[in-house]
């Protein structure tokens, strides 16, 4: 039998995929058909689909506005972002065209004021408070297919955590996109993931 697999759809949310989103990732909204296709392939093999969502309070530690700093400034070596993905807002909802009816489980992350998590593994399911790792163990999942946004932040952090937890990891290049605050950030992140033994698939 094949290894049980899951698709992790990372932060496929309006703030990253709407042209007026505060952290718009170019082409982000165009990934929906490809992400849907990957989800269907996995479901056909009895795999499961899990989403993560950035879900921040308005006083969140990652927001530049809470330090009276301009967006994208560095503080203690970390990027401070424009306000994004505020819990319950339309901006935190899934991007149009994404087939949310295929989703089995949802985790939310960055939900408390002082804690941020780029990685989906920092997320918890709202009702059960189960972590992503606990959910995956429940289904005996061994192989993860990572899709969603953005390549060099939440995708990379999720891939690195997954590898540390001994999952087999595939990242699907046609189903991710980079913010590119600096021009080659996306490319560099892919190279780092490759060197950490993630499989990069077209
Ligand atoms: C993300 C910046 C801030 C992401 C989340 O989903 O990649 N990037 N919060
Ligand atoms: Zn965030």
PDB file of C-alpha atoms and ligand atoms in Angstrom:
ATOM      1  CA  UNK A   1       0.000   0.000   0.000  1.00  0.00           C
ATOM      2  CA  UNK A   2       1.095   3.549  -0.649  1.00  0.00           C
ATOM      3  CA  UNK A   3       2.099   5.788   2.237  1.00  0.00           C
ATOM      4  CA  UNK A   4      -0.853   7.768   3.579  1.00  0.00           C
ATOM      5  CA  UNK A   5      -0.586  11.338   2.428  1.00  0.00           C
ATOM      6  CA  UNK A   6      -1.996  14.745   3.282  1.00  0.00           C
ATOM      7  CA  UNK A   7      -2.052  18.037   1.421  1.00  0.00           C
ATOM      8  CA  UNK A   8      -1.208  20.992   3.659  1.00  0.00           C
ATOM      9  CA  UNK A   9      -2.676  24.151   2.138  1.00  0.00           C
ATOM     10  CA  UNK A  10      -0.642  26.926   3.741  1.00  0.00           C
ATOM     11  CA  UNK A  11      -2.313  30.324   4.298  1.00  0.00           C
ATOM     12  CA  UNK A  12      -4.294  30.487   1.063  1.00  0.00           C
ATOM     13  CA  UNK A  13      -5.965  33.685   2.278  1.00  0.00           C
ATOM     14  CA  UNK A  14      -7.226  36.943   0.768  1.00  0.00           C
ATOM     15  CA  UNK A  15      -4.564  39.185   2.286  1.00  0.00           C
ATOM     16  CA  UNK A  16      -1.983  37.188   0.308  1.00  0.00           C
ATOM     17  CA  UNK A  17      -4.044  36.568  -2.839  1.00  0.00           C
ATOM     18  CA  UNK A  18      -6.302  39.567  -3.425  1.00  0.00           C
ATOM     19  CA  UNK A  19      -4.844  42.484  -5.390  1.00  0.00           C
ATOM     20  CA  UNK A  20      -5.877  44.809  -2.529  1.00  0.00           C
ATOM     21  CA  UNK A  21      -4.542  42.471   0.129  1.00  0.00           C
ATOM     22  CA  UNK A  22      -1.959  43.999   2.455  1.00  0.00           C
ATOM     23  CA  UNK A  23       0.586  41.279   1.618  1.00  0.00           C
ATOM     24  CA  UNK A  24      -0.404  40.511  -1.950  1.00  0.00           C
ATOM     25  CA  UNK A  25       1.759  37.818  -3.503  1.00  0.00           C
ATOM     26  CA  UNK A  26       1.832  38.256  -7.307  1.00  0.00           C
ATOM     27  CA  UNK A  27      -0.062  35.403  -9.007  1.00  0.00           C
ATOM     28  CA  UNK A  28      -1.264  34.089  -5.633  1.00  0.00           C
ATOM     29  CA  UNK A  29      -4.904  34.017  -6.713  1.00  0.00           C
ATOM     30  CA  UNK A  30      -4.043  32.073  -9.898  1.00  0.00           C
ATOM     31  CA  UNK A  31      -2.935  29.001  -7.952  1.00  0.00           C
ATOM     32  CA  UNK A  32      -6.476  27.950  -6.971  1.00  0.00           C
ATOM     33  CA  UNK A  33      -7.154  25.567  -9.908  1.00  0.00           C
ATOM     34  CA  UNK A  34      -3.808  23.812  -9.414  1.00  0.00           C
ATOM     35  CA  UNK A  35      -4.323  23.543  -5.651  1.00  0.00           C
ATOM     36  CA  UNK A  36      -7.815  22.120  -6.249  1.00  0.00           C
ATOM     37  CA  UNK A  37      -6.374  19.550  -8.661  1.00  0.00           C
ATOM     38  CA  UNK A  38      -3.738  18.427  -6.145  1.00  0.00           C
ATOM     39  CA  UNK A  39      -6.367  18.122  -3.407  1.00  0.00           C
ATOM     40  CA  UNK A  40      -8.530  15.929  -5.664  1.00  0.00           C
ATOM     41  CA  UNK A  41      -5.602  13.647  -6.559  1.00  0.00           C
ATOM     42  CA  UNK A  42      -4.866  13.147  -2.870  1.00  0.00           C
ATOM     43  CA  UNK A  43      -8.522  12.538  -1.980  1.00  0.00           C
ATOM     44  CA  UNK A  44      -8.678   9.885  -4.733  1.00  0.00           C
ATOM     45  CA  UNK A  45      -5.934   8.064  -2.780  1.00  0.00           C
ATOM     46  CA  UNK A  46      -7.851   8.380   0.525  1.00  0.00           C
ATOM     47  CA  UNK A  47      -5.509  11.117   1.696  1.00  0.00           C
ATOM     48  CA  UNK A  48      -6.650  14.101   3.715  1.00  0.00           C
ATOM     49  CA  UNK A  49      -6.639  17.853   3.222  1.00  0.00           C
ATOM     50  CA  UNK A  50      -5.616  20.241   5.994  1.00  0.00           C
ATOM     51  CA  UNK A  51      -5.501  24.028   5.765  1.00  0.00           C
ATOM     52  CA  UNK A  52      -3.587  26.461   7.944  1.00  0.00           C
ATOM     53  CA  UNK A  53      -4.706  30.081   8.319  1.00  0.00           C
ATOM     54  CA  UNK A  54      -2.888  33.071   9.719  1.00  0.00           C
ATOM     55  CA  UNK A  55      -5.418  34.326  12.303  1.00  0.00           C
ATOM     56  CA  UNK A  56      -4.089  37.377  14.130  1.00  0.00           C
ATOM     57  CA  UNK A  57      -5.579  39.720  16.747  1.00  0.00           C
ATOM     58  CA  UNK A  58      -5.332  43.430  15.762  1.00  0.00           C
ATOM     59  CA  UNK A  59      -2.657  44.009  18.447  1.00  0.00           C
ATOM     60  CA  UNK A  60      -0.456  41.210  17.091  1.00  0.00           C
ATOM     61  CA  UNK A  61       3.310  41.261  17.653  1.00  0.00           C
ATOM     62  CA  UNK A  62       4.043  40.816  13.920  1.00  0.00           C
ATOM     63  CA  UNK A  63       2.244  44.053  12.960  1.00  0.00           C
ATOM     64  CA  UNK A  64       4.457  47.106  12.374  1.00  0.00           C
ATOM     65  CA  UNK A  65       1.555  49.373  13.383  1.00  0.00           C
ATOM     66  CA  UNK A  66       1.780  48.121  16.964  1.00  0.00           C
ATOM     67  CA  UNK A  67       5.331  49.513  17.209  1.00  0.00           C
ATOM     68  CA  UNK A  68       4.599  52.748  15.297  1.00  0.00           C
ATOM     69  CA  UNK A  69       6.985  51.485  12.625  1.00  0.00           C
ATOM     70  CA  UNK A  70       6.502  51.550   8.869  1.00  0.00           C
ATOM     71  CA  UNK A  71       5.476  48.218   7.344  1.00  0.00           C
ATOM     72  CA  UNK A  72       8.352  45.903   6.333  1.00  0.00           C
ATOM     73  CA  UNK A  73      10.806  47.417   8.815  1.00  0.00           C
ATOM     74  CA  UNK A  74      13.074  45.118  10.777  1.00  0.00           C
ATOM     75  CA  UNK A  75      12.868  44.921  14.551  1.00  0.00           C
ATOM     76  CA  UNK A  76      15.162  42.523  16.441  1.00  0.00           C
ATOM     77  CA  UNK A  77      16.008  40.965  13.065  1.00  0.00           C
ATOM     78  CA  UNK A  78      12.371  40.157  12.224  1.00  0.00           C
ATOM     79  CA  UNK A  79      10.214  41.733   9.524  1.00  0.00           C
ATOM     80  CA  UNK A  80       7.253  43.690  10.915  1.00  0.00           C
ATOM     81  CA  UNK A  81       4.297  43.389   8.543  1.00  0.00           C
ATOM     82  CA  UNK A  82       1.368  45.544   7.571  1.00  0.00           C
ATOM     83  CA  UNK A  83      -1.766  44.433   9.457  1.00  0.00           C
ATOM     84  CA  UNK A  84      -2.917  41.204   7.816  1.00  0.00           C
ATOM     85  CA  UNK A  85      -5.229  38.236   8.293  1.00  0.00           C
ATOM     86  CA  UNK A  86      -7.107  39.632  11.259  1.00  0.00           C
ATOM     87  CA  UNK A  87      -9.105  36.848  12.879  1.00  0.00           C
ATOM     88  CA  UNK A  88     -12.586  36.456  11.433  1.00  0.00           C
ATOM     89  CA  UNK A  89     -12.171  39.154   8.768  1.00  0.00           C
ATOM     90  CA  UNK A  90     -12.779  38.648   5.044  1.00  0.00           C
ATOM     91  CA  UNK A  91      -9.023  39.133   4.563  1.00  0.00           C
ATOM     92  CA  UNK A  92      -8.341  36.007   6.598  1.00  0.00           C
ATOM     93  CA  UNK A  93     -10.826  33.925   4.596  1.00  0.00           C
ATOM     94  CA  UNK A  94      -9.806  31.601   1.778  1.00  0.00           C
ATOM     95  CA  UNK A  95      -9.078  33.006  -1.687  1.00  0.00           C
ATOM     96  CA  UNK A  96     -11.920  32.817  -4.232  1.00  0.00           C
ATOM     97  CA  UNK A  97     -11.822  29.678  -6.355  1.00  0.00           C
ATOM     98  CA  UNK A  98     -10.298  27.512  -3.633  1.00  0.00           C
ATOM     99  CA  UNK A  99     -12.580  24.508  -3.101  1.00  0.00           C
ATOM    100  CA  UNK A 100     -13.012  24.616   0.634  1.00  0.00           C
ATOM    101  CA  UNK A 101     -15.574  21.798   0.502  1.00  0.00           C
ATOM    102  CA  UNK A 102     -12.593  19.435   0.032  1.00  0.00           C
ATOM    103  CA  UNK A 103     -11.004  20.446   3.350  1.00  0.00           C
ATOM    104  CA  UNK A 104     -11.055  17.864   6.149  1.00  0.00           C
ATOM    105  CA  UNK A 105      -9.381  19.759   8.981  1.00  0.00           C
ATOM    106  CA  UNK A 106      -8.393  23.422   9.601  1.00  0.00           C
ATOM    107  CA  UNK A 107      -5.743  24.833  11.884  1.00  0.00           C
ATOM    108  CA  UNK A 108      -5.333  28.492  12.911  1.00  0.00           C
ATOM    109  CA  UNK A 109      -1.994  30.096  13.860  1.00  0.00           C
ATOM    110  CA  UNK A 110      -0.632  33.330  15.296  1.00  0.00           C
ATOM    111  CA  UNK A 111      -3.845  33.606  17.300  1.00  0.00           C
ATOM    112  CA  UNK A 112      -2.416  35.156  20.460  1.00  0.00           C
ATOM    113  CA  UNK A 113      -0.999  38.638  20.686  1.00  0.00           C
ATOM    114  CA  UNK A 114       2.582  37.732  21.601  1.00  0.00           C
ATOM    115  CA  UNK A 115       3.125  34.610  19.518  1.00  0.00           C
ATOM    116  CA  UNK A 116       3.659  34.374  15.779  1.00  0.00           C
ATOM    117  CA  UNK A 117       4.123  31.221  13.754  1.00  0.00           C
ATOM    118  CA  UNK A 118       5.075  31.161  10.118  1.00  0.00           C
ATOM    119  CA  UNK A 119       4.913  27.365  10.263  1.00  0.00           C
ATOM    120  CA  UNK A 120       1.583  25.560   9.947  1.00  0.00           C
ATOM    121  CA  UNK A 121       2.909  23.275  12.708  1.00  0.00           C
ATOM    122  CA  UNK A 122       2.375  26.186  15.127  1.00  0.00           C
ATOM    123  CA  UNK A 123      -1.341  25.984  14.349  1.00  0.00           C
ATOM    124  CA  UNK A 124      -4.152  24.399  16.322  1.00  0.00           C
ATOM    125  CA  UNK A 125      -7.625  23.223  15.424  1.00  0.00           C
ATOM    126  CA  UNK A 126     -10.140  25.628  16.914  1.00  0.00           C
ATOM    127  CA  UNK A 127     -12.540  23.196  18.605  1.00  0.00           C
ATOM    128  CA  UNK A 128     -10.216  20.349  19.623  1.00  0.00           C
ATOM    129  CA  UNK A 129      -7.039  22.413  20.178  1.00  0.00           C
ATOM    130  CA  UNK A 130      -5.153  19.612  18.430  1.00  0.00           C
ATOM    131  CA  UNK A 131      -1.893  20.632  16.763  1.00  0.00           C
ATOM    132  CA  UNK A 132      -1.174  19.882  13.118  1.00  0.00           C
ATOM    133  CA  UNK A 133       1.266  17.141  14.143  1.00  0.00           C
ATOM    134  CA  UNK A 134      -1.373  15.521  16.382  1.00  0.00           C
ATOM    135  CA  UNK A 135      -3.935  15.603  13.577  1.00  0.00           C
ATOM    136  CA  UNK A 136      -1.466  14.010  11.140  1.00  0.00           C
ATOM    137  CA  UNK A 137      -0.604  11.254  13.648  1.00  0.00           C
ATOM    138  CA  UNK A 138      -4.315  10.547  14.116  1.00  0.00           C
ATOM    139  CA  UNK A 139      -4.468   9.521  10.417  1.00  0.00           C
ATOM    140  CA  UNK A 140      -0.994   7.911  10.366  1.00  0.00           C
ATOM    141  CA  UNK A 141       0.067  10.284   7.606  1.00  0.00           C
ATOM    142  CA  UNK A 142       3.677   9.829   6.414  1.00  0.00           C
ATOM    143  CA  UNK A 143       3.861  12.003   3.274  1.00  0.00           C
ATOM    144  CA  UNK A 144       3.021  15.713   3.086  1.00  0.00           C
ATOM    145  CA  UNK A 145       2.388  17.716  -0.064  1.00  0.00           C
ATOM    146  CA  UNK A 146       2.870  21.393   0.676  1.00  0.00           C
ATOM    147  CA  UNK A 147       1.034  24.053  -1.355  1.00  0.00           C
ATOM    148  CA  UNK A 148      -0.045  27.662  -0.727  1.00  0.00           C
ATOM    149  CA  UNK A 149       1.556  30.933   0.362  1.00  0.00           C
ATOM    150  CA  UNK A 150       4.134  32.255   0.688  1.00  0.00           C
ATOM    151  CA  UNK A 151       7.209  30.326  -0.496  1.00  0.00           C
ATOM    152  CA  UNK A 152       9.918  31.951   1.634  1.00  0.00           C
ATOM    153  CA  UNK A 153       7.913  32.478   4.845  1.00  0.00           C
ATOM    154  CA  UNK A 154       5.118  30.140   5.788  1.00  0.00           C
ATOM    155  CA  UNK A 155       5.761  27.451   3.152  1.00  0.00           C
ATOM    156  CA  UNK A 156       9.454  27.209   4.016  1.00  0.00           C
ATOM    157  CA  UNK A 157       8.848  27.213   7.778  1.00  0.00           C
ATOM    158  CA  UNK A 158       6.228  24.474   7.381  1.00  0.00           C
ATOM    159  CA  UNK A 159       8.541  22.367   5.216  1.00  0.00           C
ATOM    160  CA  UNK A 160      11.443  22.694   7.668  1.00  0.00           C
ATOM    161  CA  UNK A 161       9.287  21.730  10.679  1.00  0.00           C
ATOM    162  CA  UNK A 162       7.825  18.774   8.778  1.00  0.00           C
ATOM    163  CA  UNK A 163      11.307  17.475   7.946  1.00  0.00           C
ATOM    164  CA  UNK A 164      12.385  17.827  11.601  1.00  0.00           C
ATOM    165  CA  UNK A 165       9.356  15.748  12.579  1.00  0.00           C
ATOM    166  CA  UNK A 166      10.454  13.054  10.068  1.00  0.00           C
ATOM    167  CA  UNK A 167       7.668  13.457   7.547  1.00  0.00           C
ATOM    168  CA  UNK A 168       8.477  12.875   3.913  1.00  0.00           C
ATOM    169  CA  UNK A 169       7.912  16.263   2.282  1.00  0.00           C
ATOM    170  CA  UNK A 170       7.069  17.316  -1.241  1.00  0.00           C
ATOM    171  CA  UNK A 171       6.661  20.964  -2.167  1.00  0.00           C
ATOM    172  CA  UNK A 172       4.725  21.608  -5.370  1.00  0.00           C
ATOM    173  CA  UNK A 173       6.339  24.446  -7.303  1.00  0.00           C
ATOM    174  CA  UNK A 174       3.298  25.180  -9.474  1.00  0.00           C
ATOM    175  CA  UNK A 175       1.139  25.630  -6.350  1.00  0.00           C
ATOM    176  CA  UNK A 176       3.255  28.109  -4.356  1.00  0.00           C
ATOM    177  CA  UNK A 177       4.324  31.753  -4.841  1.00  0.00           C
ATOM    178  CA  UNK A 178       6.800  34.093  -3.158  1.00  0.00           C
ATOM    179  CA  UNK A 179       6.449  37.575  -1.613  1.00  0.00           C
ATOM    180  CA  UNK A 180       9.981  38.504  -2.774  1.00  0.00           C
ATOM    181  CA  UNK A 181      10.599  41.493  -0.467  1.00  0.00           C
ATOM    182  CA  UNK A 182      14.097  40.986  -1.913  1.00  0.00           C
ATOM    183  CA  UNK A 183      14.138  39.778  -5.549  1.00  0.00           C
ATOM    184  CA  UNK A 184      15.559  36.262  -5.069  1.00  0.00           C
ATOM    185  CA  UNK A 185      13.970  35.332  -1.739  1.00  0.00           C
ATOM    186  CA  UNK A 186      11.676  32.727  -3.299  1.00  0.00           C
ATOM    187  CA  UNK A 187      14.459  31.026  -5.286  1.00  0.00           C
ATOM    188  CA  UNK A 188      16.789  31.002  -2.284  1.00  0.00           C
ATOM    189  CA  UNK A 189      14.099  29.479  -0.080  1.00  0.00           C
ATOM    190  CA  UNK A 190      13.507  26.672  -2.594  1.00  0.00           C
ATOM    191  CA  UNK A 191      17.216  25.913  -2.605  1.00  0.00           C
ATOM    192  CA  UNK A 192      17.257  25.773   1.215  1.00  0.00           C
ATOM    193  CA  UNK A 193      14.307  23.381   1.206  1.00  0.00           C
ATOM    194  CA  UNK A 194      16.000  21.186  -1.390  1.00  0.00           C
ATOM    195  CA  UNK A 195      19.170  21.032   0.700  1.00  0.00           C
ATOM    196  CA  UNK A 196      17.108  20.032   3.729  1.00  0.00           C
ATOM    197  CA  UNK A 197      15.814  17.041   1.690  1.00  0.00           C
ATOM    198  CA  UNK A 198      12.411  18.284   0.673  1.00  0.00           C
ATOM    199  CA  UNK A 199      11.438  16.965  -2.745  1.00  0.00           C
ATOM    200  CA  UNK A 200      10.621  19.811  -5.163  1.00  0.00           C
ATOM    201  CA  UNK A 201       7.938  18.701  -7.627  1.00  0.00           C
ATOM    202  CA  UNK A 202       6.733  20.662 -10.673  1.00  0.00           C
TER     203      UNK A 202
HETATM  204  C1  LIG B   1       3.026  35.051   6.024  1.00  0.00           C
HETATM  205  C2  LIG B   1       4.081  37.042   6.438  1.00  0.00           C
HETATM  206  C3  LIG B   1       3.366  37.196   7.602  1.00  0.00           C
HETATM  207  C4  LIG B   1       2.828  33.879   5.108  1.00  0.00           C
HETATM  208  C5  LIG B   1       2.304  35.209   7.191  1.00  0.00           C
HETATM  209  O1  LIG B   1       1.749  33.260   5.126  1.00  0.00           O
HETATM  210  O2  LIG B   1       3.770  33.542   4.360  1.00  0.00           O
HETATM  211  N1  LIG B   1       3.914  35.982   5.665  1.00  0.00           N
HETATM  212  N2  LIG B   1       2.499  36.281   7.980  1.00  0.00           N
HETATM  213 ZN1  LIG B   2       1.110  36.624   9.725  1.00  0.00          ZN
END
